[in-house]
mmCIF file of C-alpha atoms in Angstrom:
data_model
loop_
_atom_site.group_PDB
_atom_site.id
_atom_site.type_symbol
_atom_site.label_atom_id
_atom_site.label_comp_id
_atom_site.label_asym_id
_atom_site.label_seq_id
_atom_site.Cartn_x
_atom_site.Cartn_y
_atom_site.Cartn_z
ATOM 1 C CA UNK L 535 0.000 0.000 0.000
ATOM 2 C CA UNK L 536 1.003 3.590 -0.658
ATOM 3 C CA UNK L 537 0.297 6.681 1.411
ATOM 4 C CA UNK L 538 0.309 9.958 -0.505
ATOM 5 C CA UNK L 539 -0.707 13.572 -0.146
ATOM 6 C CA UNK L 540 -2.328 15.134 -3.174
ATOM 7 C CA UNK L 541 -4.347 18.135 -4.261
ATOM 8 C CA UNK L 542 -7.941 17.541 -5.261
ATOM 9 C CA UNK L 543 -11.146 19.502 -5.767
ATOM 10 C CA UNK L 544 -14.183 19.160 -3.531
ATOM 11 C CA UNK L 545 -17.304 17.638 -5.072
ATOM 12 C CA UNK L 546 -20.779 17.130 -3.659
ATOM 13 C CA UNK L 547 -23.674 19.367 -2.715
ATOM 14 C CA UNK L 548 -23.450 19.026 1.071
ATOM 15 C CA UNK L 549 -26.792 17.292 1.433
ATOM 16 C CA UNK L 550 -27.461 13.884 2.944
ATOM 17 C CA UNK L 551 -26.192 11.182 0.594
ATOM 18 C CA UNK L 552 -24.025 13.675 -1.318
ATOM 19 C CA UNK L 553 -21.660 15.229 1.247
ATOM 20 C CA UNK L 554 -18.784 17.476 0.237
ATOM 21 C CA UNK L 555 -15.878 15.108 -0.387
ATOM 22 C CA UNK L 556 -12.643 14.980 -2.402
ATOM 23 C CA UNK L 557 -13.195 14.385 -6.113
ATOM 24 C CA UNK L 558 -10.351 11.892 -6.298
ATOM 25 C CA UNK L 559 -12.218 9.265 -4.249
ATOM 26 C CA UNK L 560 -15.109 9.154 -6.722
ATOM 27 C CA UNK L 561 -12.914 8.115 -9.644
ATOM 28 C CA UNK L 562 -10.091 6.025 -8.185
ATOM 29 C CA UNK L 563 -9.747 3.018 -5.876
ATOM 30 C CA UNK L 564 -8.738 4.892 -2.726
ATOM 31 C CA UNK L 565 -8.857 2.691 0.393
ATOM 32 C CA UNK L 566 -8.973 5.539 2.885
ATOM 33 C CA UNK L 567 -8.336 9.267 3.045
ATOM 34 C CA UNK L 568 -8.394 12.238 5.389
ATOM 35 C CA UNK L 569 -8.489 15.982 4.945
ATOM 36 C CA UNK L 570 -5.146 17.384 6.091
ATOM 37 C CA UNK L 571 -5.889 21.053 5.457
ATOM 38 C CA UNK L 572 -8.962 21.522 7.652
ATOM 39 C CA UNK L 573 -10.636 23.916 5.276
ATOM 40 C CA UNK L 574 -13.642 25.384 7.165
ATOM 41 C CA UNK L 575 -16.994 23.979 6.115
ATOM 42 C CA UNK L 576 -18.307 27.497 5.677
ATOM 43 C CA UNK L 577 -15.754 27.981 2.879
ATOM 44 C CA UNK L 578 -16.771 24.933 0.869
ATOM 45 C CA UNK L 579 -16.501 25.089 -2.110
ATOM 46 C CA UNK L 580 -14.082 28.055 -2.449
ATOM 47 C CA UNK L 581 -12.322 29.507 -5.459
ATOM 48 C CA UNK L 582 -9.984 28.034 -6.427
ATOM 49 C CA UNK L 583 -11.536 24.701 -5.536
ATOM 50 C CA UNK L 584 -8.484 22.823 -4.307
ATOM 51 C CA UNK L 585 -7.427 21.287 -1.016
ATOM 52 C CA UNK L 586 -5.053 18.621 0.227
ATOM 53 C CA UNK L 587 -5.891 15.100 1.320
ATOM 54 C CA UNK L 588 -3.803 12.182 2.485
ATOM 55 C CA UNK L 589 -4.853 8.948 0.789
ATOM 56 C CA UNK L 590 -4.017 5.287 1.162
ATOM 57 C CA UNK L 591 -4.230 3.214 -2.013
ATOM 58 C CA UNK L 592 -2.316 0.597 -3.958
ATOM 59 C CA UNK L 593 0.435 1.432 -6.418
ATOM 60 C CA UNK L 594 -1.720 0.975 -9.503
ATOM 61 C CA UNK L 595 -4.323 3.385 -8.158
ATOM 62 C CA UNK L 596 -1.679 6.018 -7.440
ATOM 63 C CA UNK L 597 -0.267 5.612 -10.963
ATOM 64 C CA UNK L 598 -3.759 6.166 -12.358
ATOM 65 C CA UNK L 599 -4.235 9.234 -10.163
ATOM 66 C CA UNK L 600 -0.941 10.712 -11.381
ATOM 67 C CA UNK L 601 -1.801 9.896 -14.994
ATOM 68 C CA UNK L 602 -5.070 11.766 -14.595
ATOM 69 C CA UNK L 603 -3.154 14.931 -13.758
ATOM 70 C CA UNK L 604 -3.552 15.186 -9.989
ATOM 71 C CA UNK L 605 -0.700 16.971 -8.216
ATOM 72 C CA UNK L 606 0.902 14.489 -5.787
ATOM 73 C CA UNK L 607 2.911 16.295 -3.098
ATOM 74 C CA UNK L 608 4.603 13.179 -1.743
ATOM 75 C CA UNK L 609 4.126 9.437 -1.482
ATOM 76 C CA UNK L 610 5.629 6.620 0.566
ATOM 77 C CA UNK L 611 5.080 2.946 1.291
ATOM 78 C CA UNK L 612 2.470 2.597 4.012
ATOM 79 C CA UNK N 341 -38.613 -5.655 34.163
ATOM 80 C CA UNK N 342 -36.128 -8.285 33.094
ATOM 81 C CA UNK N 343 -33.074 -8.653 35.268
ATOM 82 C CA UNK N 344 -30.727 -10.753 33.141
ATOM 83 C CA UNK N 345 -27.225 -9.419 32.732
ATOM 84 C CA UNK N 346 -25.034 -9.425 29.672
ATOM 85 C CA UNK N 347 -21.319 -9.649 29.018
ATOM 86 C CA UNK N 348 -19.954 -6.304 27.849
ATOM 87 C CA UNK N 349 -17.618 -6.339 24.868
ATOM 88 C CA UNK N 350 -14.158 -4.993 25.612
ATOM 89 C CA UNK N 351 -13.052 -4.606 21.985
ATOM 90 C CA UNK N 352 -12.412 -0.971 21.215
ATOM 91 C CA UNK N 353 -14.534 0.160 24.094
ATOM 92 C CA UNK N 354 -14.019 2.083 27.263
ATOM 93 C CA UNK N 355 -10.695 2.068 29.050
ATOM 94 C CA UNK N 356 -10.488 -0.350 31.936
ATOM 95 C CA UNK N 357 -11.600 1.406 35.087
ATOM 96 C CA UNK N 358 -12.914 4.446 33.226
ATOM 97 C CA UNK N 359 -15.945 6.157 34.720
ATOM 98 C CA UNK N 360 -18.924 6.019 32.427
ATOM 99 C CA UNK N 361 -20.500 9.300 31.408
ATOM 100 C CA UNK N 362 -23.234 7.211 29.835
ATOM 101 C CA UNK N 363 -23.851 3.493 29.554
ATOM 102 C CA UNK N 364 -26.747 1.417 28.298
ATOM 103 C CA UNK N 365 -26.998 -2.336 27.856
ATOM 104 C CA UNK N 366 -30.608 -1.920 26.704
ATOM 105 C CA UNK N 367 -31.833 -4.505 29.202
ATOM 106 C CA UNK N 368 -35.563 -3.956 29.433
ATOM 107 C CA UNK N 369 -38.949 -5.308 28.450
ATOM 108 C CA UNK N 370 -39.396 -5.831 24.711
ATOM 109 C CA UNK N 371 -41.058 -2.938 22.831
ATOM 110 C CA UNK N 372 -40.128 -0.342 25.456
ATOM 111 C CA UNK N 373 -39.646 2.942 23.621
ATOM 112 C CA UNK N 374 -36.132 4.260 24.207
ATOM 113 C CA UNK N 375 -37.035 7.544 25.910
ATOM 114 C CA UNK N 376 -39.111 5.530 28.427
ATOM 115 C CA UNK N 377 -36.187 3.225 29.165
ATOM 116 C CA UNK N 378 -33.852 3.812 32.134
ATOM 117 C CA UNK N 379 -30.158 3.794 31.182
ATOM 118 C CA UNK N 380 -27.572 1.919 33.266
ATOM 119 C CA UNK N 381 -25.726 5.262 33.581
ATOM 120 C CA UNK N 382 -26.717 8.601 32.108
ATOM 121 C CA UNK N 383 -29.258 11.377 31.898
ATOM 122 C CA UNK N 384 -31.654 9.427 29.685
ATOM 123 C CA UNK N 385 -32.391 9.311 25.988
ATOM 124 C CA UNK N 386 -34.548 11.833 24.173
ATOM 125 C CA UNK N 387 -35.747 11.945 20.612
ATOM 126 C CA UNK N 388 -34.395 14.561 18.254
ATOM 127 C CA UNK N 389 -34.112 15.003 14.543
ATOM 128 C CA UNK N 390 -36.610 15.610 11.838
ATOM 129 C CA UNK N 391 -39.170 12.837 12.173
ATOM 130 C CA UNK N 392 -40.383 12.395 15.750
ATOM 131 C CA UNK N 393 -42.645 9.554 14.620
ATOM 132 C CA UNK N 394 -39.458 7.506 14.191
ATOM 133 C CA UNK N 395 -38.546 5.710 17.389
ATOM 134 C CA UNK N 396 -36.105 3.196 18.820
ATOM 135 C CA UNK N 397 -37.419 0.232 20.808
ATOM 136 C CA UNK N 398 -35.888 -2.420 23.027
ATOM 137 C CA UNK N 399 -35.859 -5.833 21.354
ATOM 138 C CA UNK N 400 -34.240 -8.870 22.969
ATOM 139 C CA UNK N 401 -32.198 -6.652 25.305
ATOM 140 C CA UNK N 402 -30.766 -4.770 22.328
ATOM 141 C CA UNK N 403 -31.871 -1.600 20.550
ATOM 142 C CA UNK N 404 -33.763 -1.671 17.248
ATOM 143 C CA UNK N 405 -35.675 0.735 15.017
ATOM 144 C CA UNK N 406 -38.350 -1.903 14.356
ATOM 145 C CA UNK N 407 -41.595 -0.312 15.505
ATOM 146 C CA UNK N 408 -43.804 -3.037 17.029
ATOM 147 C CA UNK N 409 -46.894 -1.219 15.751
ATOM 148 C CA UNK N 410 -45.562 -1.187 12.181
ATOM 149 C CA UNK N 411 -42.702 -3.688 11.970
ATOM 150 C CA UNK N 412 -42.237 -3.525 8.203
ATOM 151 C CA UNK N 413 -42.197 0.272 7.988
ATOM 152 C CA UNK N 414 -38.781 1.925 7.718
ATOM 153 C CA UNK N 415 -38.136 4.750 10.156
ATOM 154 C CA UNK N 416 -35.195 7.091 10.814
ATOM 155 C CA UNK N 417 -34.963 7.412 14.596
ATOM 156 C CA UNK N 418 -32.309 9.532 16.247
ATOM 157 C CA UNK N 419 -31.895 9.924 19.957
ATOM 158 C CA UNK N 420 -29.447 11.909 22.050
ATOM 159 C CA UNK N 421 -28.066 12.112 25.588
ATOM 160 C CA UNK N 422 -26.387 15.126 27.199
ATOM 161 C CA UNK N 423 -22.994 14.242 28.673
ATOM 162 C CA UNK N 424 -22.032 17.893 29.380
ATOM 163 C CA UNK N 425 -18.639 17.585 27.691
ATOM 164 C CA UNK N 426 -17.337 17.956 24.156
ATOM 165 C CA UNK N 427 -14.392 15.666 24.858
ATOM 166 C CA UNK N 428 -15.663 12.128 24.833
ATOM 167 C CA UNK N 429 -15.261 8.555 23.583
ATOM 168 C CA UNK N 430 -18.476 6.819 22.527
ATOM 169 C CA UNK N 431 -18.775 3.151 21.547
ATOM 170 C CA UNK N 432 -21.579 0.815 20.550
ATOM 171 C CA UNK N 433 -21.888 -2.779 19.375
ATOM 172 C CA UNK N 434 -23.663 -3.152 16.029
ATOM 173 C CA UNK N 435 -25.030 -6.362 14.545
ATOM 174 C CA UNK N 436 -26.855 -7.004 11.287
ATOM 175 C CA UNK N 437 -28.831 -10.265 11.190
ATOM 176 C CA UNK N 438 -29.590 -9.845 7.476
ATOM 177 C CA UNK N 439 -27.239 -8.943 4.636
ATOM 178 C CA UNK N 440 -28.318 -5.539 3.304
ATOM 179 C CA UNK N 441 -29.406 -5.539 -0.336
ATOM 180 C CA UNK N 442 -29.136 -1.760 -0.657
ATOM 181 C CA UNK N 443 -27.205 1.073 0.983
ATOM 182 C CA UNK N 444 -28.010 1.176 4.723
ATOM 183 C CA UNK N 445 -26.722 4.017 6.891
ATOM 184 C CA UNK N 446 -26.342 4.478 10.646
ATOM 185 C CA UNK N 447 -24.555 7.167 12.670
ATOM 186 C CA UNK N 448 -22.890 7.375 16.059
ATOM 187 C CA UNK N 449 -22.935 11.082 16.863
ATOM 188 C CA UNK N 450 -20.821 13.379 19.083
ATOM 189 C CA UNK N 451 -20.489 17.146 19.608
ATOM 190 C CA UNK N 452 -24.136 17.305 18.702
ATOM 191 C CA UNK N 453 -25.740 20.715 19.073
ATOM 192 C CA UNK N 454 -28.830 20.074 16.978
ATOM 193 C CA UNK N 455 -29.702 17.948 13.924
ATOM 194 C CA UNK N 456 -27.988 20.454 11.621
ATOM 195 C CA UNK N 457 -24.781 20.793 13.666
ATOM 196 C CA UNK N 458 -22.946 17.635 14.692
ATOM 197 C CA UNK N 459 -20.095 15.227 14.081
ATOM 198 C CA UNK N 460 -20.794 11.584 13.271
ATOM 199 C CA UNK N 461 -19.185 8.263 12.559
ATOM 200 C CA UNK N 462 -21.297 7.285 9.594
ATOM 201 C CA UNK N 463 -21.402 3.563 8.768
ATOM 202 C CA UNK N 464 -22.766 2.692 5.327
ATOM 203 C CA UNK N 465 -23.459 -0.988 4.674
ATOM 204 C CA UNK N 466 -23.641 -1.970 1.013
ATOM 205 C CA UNK N 467 -23.956 -5.739 1.453
ATOM 206 C CA UNK N 468 -20.506 -7.117 0.642
ATOM 207 C CA UNK N 469 -18.602 -3.943 1.522
ATOM 208 C CA UNK N 470 -18.992 -0.963 3.848
ATOM 209 C CA UNK N 471 -17.854 2.655 3.836
ATOM 210 C CA UNK N 472 -17.082 4.460 7.079
ATOM 211 C CA UNK N 473 -17.066 8.273 7.068
ATOM 212 C CA UNK N 474 -16.175 10.926 9.572
ATOM 213 C CA UNK N 475 -18.945 13.387 8.835
ATOM 214 C CA UNK N 476 -19.073 17.051 9.845
ATOM 215 C CA UNK N 477 -22.472 18.741 9.676
ATOM 216 C CA UNK N 478 -22.469 22.556 9.986
ATOM 217 C CA UNK N 479 -25.660 24.566 9.408
ATOM 218 C CA UNK N 480 -27.021 21.473 7.678
ATOM 219 C CA UNK N 481 -24.146 21.185 5.188
ATOM 220 C CA UNK N 482 -22.455 17.788 5.318
ATOM 221 C CA UNK N 483 -18.725 17.356 4.691
ATOM 222 C CA UNK N 484 -16.764 14.123 4.855
ATOM 223 C CA UNK N 485 -13.420 14.749 6.584
ATOM 224 C CA UNK N 486 -12.066 11.190 6.387
ATOM 225 C CA UNK N 487 -13.301 7.858 5.054
ATOM 226 C CA UNK N 488 -12.461 4.192 4.759
ATOM 227 C CA UNK N 489 -13.916 2.895 1.511
ATOM 228 C CA UNK N 490 -14.801 -0.584 0.280
ATOM 229 C CA UNK N 491 -14.047 -2.287 3.585
ATOM 230 C CA UNK N 492 -15.007 -5.987 3.743
ATOM 231 C CA UNK N 493 -18.417 -6.192 5.393
ATOM 232 C CA UNK N 494 -18.941 -7.717 8.840
ATOM 233 C CA UNK N 495 -20.301 -11.233 9.001
ATOM 234 C CA UNK N 496 -24.054 -11.535 9.340
ATOM 235 C CA UNK N 497 -25.088 -12.065 12.939
ATOM 236 C CA UNK N 498 -21.660 -11.144 14.345
ATOM 237 C CA UNK N 499 -21.431 -7.874 16.325
ATOM 238 C CA UNK N 500 -18.672 -5.374 15.752
ATOM 239 C CA UNK N 501 -17.840 -2.330 17.864
ATOM 240 C CA UNK N 502 -17.653 1.195 16.482
ATOM 241 C CA UNK N 503 -15.997 3.931 18.537
ATOM 242 C CA UNK N 504 -15.804 7.651 17.856
ATOM 243 C CA UNK N 505 -13.495 9.796 19.975
ATOM 244 C CA UNK N 506 -13.586 13.590 20.201
ATOM 245 C CA UNK N 507 -10.612 15.006 22.060
ATOM 246 C CA UNK N 508 -9.656 18.618 21.493
ATOM 247 C CA UNK N 509 -9.127 19.137 17.776
ATOM 248 C CA UNK N 510 -8.779 15.410 17.061
ATOM 249 C CA UNK N 511 -11.695 13.299 15.946
ATOM 250 C CA UNK N 512 -11.193 9.583 15.305
ATOM 251 C CA UNK N 513 -13.159 6.458 14.427
ATOM 252 C CA UNK N 514 -12.113 2.884 15.200
ATOM 253 C CA UNK N 515 -13.705 -0.428 14.258
ATOM 254 C CA UNK N 516 -11.082 -3.009 15.258
ATOM 255 C CA UNK N 517 -12.981 -5.997 13.849
ATOM 256 C CA UNK N 518 -12.983 -4.412 10.361
ATOM 257 C CA UNK N 519 -9.524 -2.829 10.518
ATOM 258 C CA UNK N 520 -10.929 0.700 10.347
ATOM 259 C CA UNK N 521 -8.880 3.461 12.005
ATOM 260 C CA UNK N 522 -9.555 7.044 10.865
ATOM 261 C CA UNK N 523 -8.541 10.390 12.288
ATOM 262 C CA UNK N 524 -8.873 14.094 11.562
ATOM 263 C CA UNK N 525 -6.970 16.810 13.380
ATOM 264 C CA UNK N 526 -8.897 20.075 13.048
ATOM 265 C CA UNK N 527 -12.320 19.406 14.537
ATOM 266 C CA UNK N 528 -13.040 22.449 16.670
ATOM 267 C CA UNK N 529 -15.995 24.133 15.146
ATOM 268 C CA UNK N 530 -19.046 22.458 16.755
ATOM 269 C CA UNK N 531 -19.374 22.919 20.536
ATOM 270 C CA UNK N 532 -22.278 20.508 21.203
ATOM 271 C CA UNK N 533 -22.215 18.274 24.279
ATOM 272 C CA UNK N 534 -24.849 15.781 23.145
ATOM 273 C CA UNK N 535 -24.068 12.307 21.858
ATOM 274 C CA UNK N 536 -26.427 9.931 20.142
ATOM 275 C CA UNK N 537 -27.488 7.299 17.663
ATOM 276 C CA UNK N 538 -29.248 7.618 14.322
ATOM 277 C CA UNK N 539 -30.582 4.773 12.195
ATOM 278 C CA UNK N 540 -31.358 5.378 8.525
ATOM 279 C CA UNK N 541 -31.051 1.746 7.486
ATOM 280 C CA UNK N 542 -34.491 1.335 5.975
ATOM 281 C CA UNK N 543 -36.026 -2.116 6.245
ATOM 282 C CA UNK N 544 -32.738 -4.002 6.769
ATOM 283 C CA UNK N 545 -31.937 -2.745 10.239
ATOM 284 C CA UNK N 546 -29.155 -3.529 12.680
ATOM 285 C CA UNK N 547 -29.338 -4.113 16.403
ATOM 286 C CA UNK N 548 -27.346 -1.930 18.813
ATOM 287 C CA UNK N 549 -25.979 -2.964 22.181
ATOM 288 C CA UNK N 550 -23.551 -1.970 24.933
ATOM 289 C CA UNK N 551 -23.587 1.778 24.344
ATOM 290 C CA UNK N 552 -20.832 3.412 26.403
ATOM 291 C CA UNK N 553 -19.415 6.907 26.781
ATOM 292 C CA UNK N 554 -16.306 7.814 28.766
ATOM 293 C CA UNK N 555 -13.729 10.556 28.824
ATOM 294 C CA UNK N 556 -11.183 9.996 26.026
#
């Protein structure tokens, strides 16, 4: 498994069943993630729409995330 | 009143010797509505949320959202207790006796001010997998702050223990039986001192047991 920090947009409408969440988890096989920037809820979704999350995923998923153009700040074996 | 006692799970629960701020083993007569039930320790449960026709009931010395007057109707009960502190560890045993065929959601809530302002460990059962989310609700807007996704589902009929801990700016969720361990470090914005349970699992409902709250 790989742990990585990357920049993603928020998606969602903030209603039940569609909470604000990082876009990257909707498209890639992320096992777990957490918001590491603590952007206040009252500011969701700001301009520019970008914040940092720490994800855990396998190597193939991270390669796909990078190939899709996400900015990966760092990664390491978990 | 039934007097039988039950063995309390120690997995992921309260620290040994910790004083309970709230505790409920849900030992009572079947079909007792939760707000009429006396907790083992605590100020007592009260209904909150949007639909006050949705209620929890005692069933087999556990807690269930099955309404004895309408057992096939799906309800969304949520109940809270005031523990007078924002810094708290809350645990509950959860058991599904049927494999969900659709998305089923329950929440263990802390720092609850009102239905539109709270933190929750949200457990979403999809049948063969589950998602666990740390959910922040501010002025009704819901934001996930951490999640474990596609976790192998618990076995049918086997309880697992979910714990949410709120200590200063750190909020964490642990489910040892499923290998879930989430944390978030900037959770200061909701000052509520209520804790509680919410069941939005439709017609495929779990049973809850051994609810405990202690200091972190």
